[in-house]
Amino acid sequence: MIRKLLEFKERLKGEIEDAGGIMSFIHLYIIVVFIIWPIVVLYLLLLKPLYQFVHMLVDLPRLGMRDAYKKNFHSDQYEEKQREIERKDKESPLIPAGKWKSFKNREDWPDAYVVDGMAIYGAEGRTLIYVDENVEEFDIPEGVVNLYHNCFASCDKLKRISLPSSLKWIGKRAFYNCVSLTEMAIPESVTILDEEMFMNCSALEKVTLPSHITEIPVGMFGNCRSLKAFCLPKEVKVINEEAFKQCYSLEHIETNDKLELVRENAFENCYSLKEFIMPESMRSVSIGILNGCHSLEHIHFSSQIKDFGGSCCRDCWNIKRITMTPDEHMKSYAKENWKEFAEEIDILTSENPFPETTFWTMGDSLYFGIPRLTNVCLVLCFSKDAEYTVPSFVTNVKPNAFTSCKNMHTLRLSPYIKAGDDPWELNSISYGFIYEYWPQIRTIVFDESLRSTKYAFGLIS
């Protein structure tokens, strides 16, 4: 009897244990399905990609979009690439610090080699590719013909450099951001100067260029804040876009007698420039060449100008004098054809007679056209007065004519006045036009009294 009770006890105990195991399994299943698995799915689909994306944004400024993406989303490919770069670095001993890894075109220089752990040369020593950014002085050896793009870029400690007489080509941004460089002499052997050579060389005070070069490249002296004076080489014919932009200390630019073209924004924001003399060789004026030159007091326009590309001196608030070169032929022509205007314009004694191209100056304004014979456009005005009356012989006005007249609040216009970009195309003026281009003007007066003058009569005859 006792034995049967013990057997029943053991059997009951086993059944209870079996039932408990099933319940534990059920509980575990519920926990996994309804708690752990959603957390895993949430992590894989949302939290992990978000974590990778945030780290990609952190790496973006340092690595760039492609490498930052590979590092965080395709780490195997990125690590393989890094191992390949490290392998190449080991094969190139004594590479200057920080330069070789940023050199994107190393496959183009299979023969590149290093000298003194400071500089990388290629093409049998004819091309200087890169120089360590920690260098303070550097003498380029004779035999070097080319300075590669960005050769000395960001060498912010570089104070002195000598160039060899064998040098012929200097690449883009060769001395970009060399903020300690104060002086540079380019040898006469150099025939090609590339864009933005000295951009951001904020301490640069003196530069000598080869006398035979014919162009100043785009952005060559951009943001050279310590450059106070510059003399154009005698053969330069073109000053390209933004060549001297933001040269805040530039006070004097000496032009030559061969300069033909100054391109857009060449001297923009040269706050200290006081005078700009256009030689007679210049035949066109580009947009914005002197914009923001707040200290500019005198502009001399070439009498050979045949094209005026728009406002060349926006925000030049201190201009006191504008001149043009006298032309004896046109003085005689004007005397015969503009006798009616003798009271208004002194043809015989004026410093600014009508030039052959029909651009001419009178007082504080530049005009285009021939009174009574053609339409006359007011191109630029530099009046310092609060009130200004447009001369009655003017038929239309350039949109940017009054951009340098910050004190002008009242404008008096003839009822015959027109406005438009093309001096020969008369477009009806509107208040919207006036306030769009001349927002400083608060009052517009159409002067009816000008109808009766002989000048106005000549316009409609």
Phi, psi and omega in degrees: 000314179297322180295321180293322177296320178295320178296319179296321179299315182294321180295318179295320178299317179297318179297320179296316179297320178298315179298321178295321179297320179295316180296321178296319178296318179298316179298316179298319180298316179298317180298316182293312186290318189259348182238299186291313184298317175300324178295318179298314179298316179299319179294314184291321186270336185234304187293315181294311176301322178295318177299315179295320180296317178298316179293327176297319178297323178294321182278346187303312181297329184273322187255339188088164186299312186296310182291323178296321178294314180296321182298322187263336182246340177222065188299329180297314179296319181295315180296323177296319178295318180295322177296323179294320178295317179297323178296318179292323178297322179293332179281349180241084185292153175060035178291134179304139185300132172076356185261311189296323181293331179270359180279108188280341187248036183296333179292341178280352183234066181296338182261013182297142178216163187249141177241124176057022179064015184242331187220147177251125178245156176216176177053053177058035176081005181277340182236126172270116188271306183212152178230141180305132184292350180270001182292143179252329176222146181208129175250112179284126185290155174299146182106338176286126183257328186233141167253117186289162178307136177062024185307308180252016184303133177065022170280077191286355177257356183293120181249333182217139176214139176245137182253141183280160179287351178275350186291136181233333185224135176236122188280181181300137175050036183302324181241026183302131174064027172277083193284352179256354182285126184250339186210147180208135176236114179272124183293158181296341181290339183288127181249339183231123173245128184263179188294148169055036184304313185249019183302135178068018172278080192291343180260357185294124182245333185216132179223135175244124181253158177301141185290342187265353183292148185250352180220146167263117188296165178302129174060024188301315182247025181304126176066027171275086194287345183258357181287117186259331182213151179210136179247118180294134171305150190294342182260359183293127179249338184225131168253116189277177186307132172056028184300323181238024184299133178063032168276081192297333184264358184294115182257333186216131173237119181265112180277175177241185183264015179238358181296125183249329187212131171244116187277178190306134172058027184299322182241028183299134177062032169275084192298334186263353182294128186252340184211142174224119183252115175275124177290162181294348178285343180283131183241358178209157179235124183271164182293132168072019185297333182237020181303135175076013176276082190295335183266358184297127183247333185221129171239129174251116181269142174291138178284355181264007181299127178245351181214134179238104191288001181133197181295121180258352187214052176297138178065026171268086193276346188250015180295127181248343187209131171234138185223165173219155181287130178299147178230111186298322180298315181285333175298319178293317180297317180295322181298326182279329190252347182237038180300328181295340184259013184298328180291329184270322184230123179277093185298321189283329187247353184296143173288342190236064179291169182291123180278169185298329183278359182073009164276135180204160182243149173210122181063239184254024186224155176246132184238163176221124181122173184240115180306137178072343179253326179220175171293147179241124181253132171279110186273310181219145175227138182237030183296140177262357184283156177283335179236136183222135177251121178290128181307147187291340180278357179279129180260331177207168190228136175293145181304325185261020186298326187249023183290345179254016181248072186288340181272350185282121180242339180234130182237125179256124184239145171292147177294349179267359187291146176233172179214142178177166179289324183264119181302336183263356180250111184273112177250137181299133179283153178220160178296325178299319178299313183298312185283341175287318185264336182232066187294342181284344182277126184258334185229132176246126179238121174270111189279105180291335183296338182287347180298327188271356183283156180293334180291314178295323179297322180295332182289330185254004181282000000 
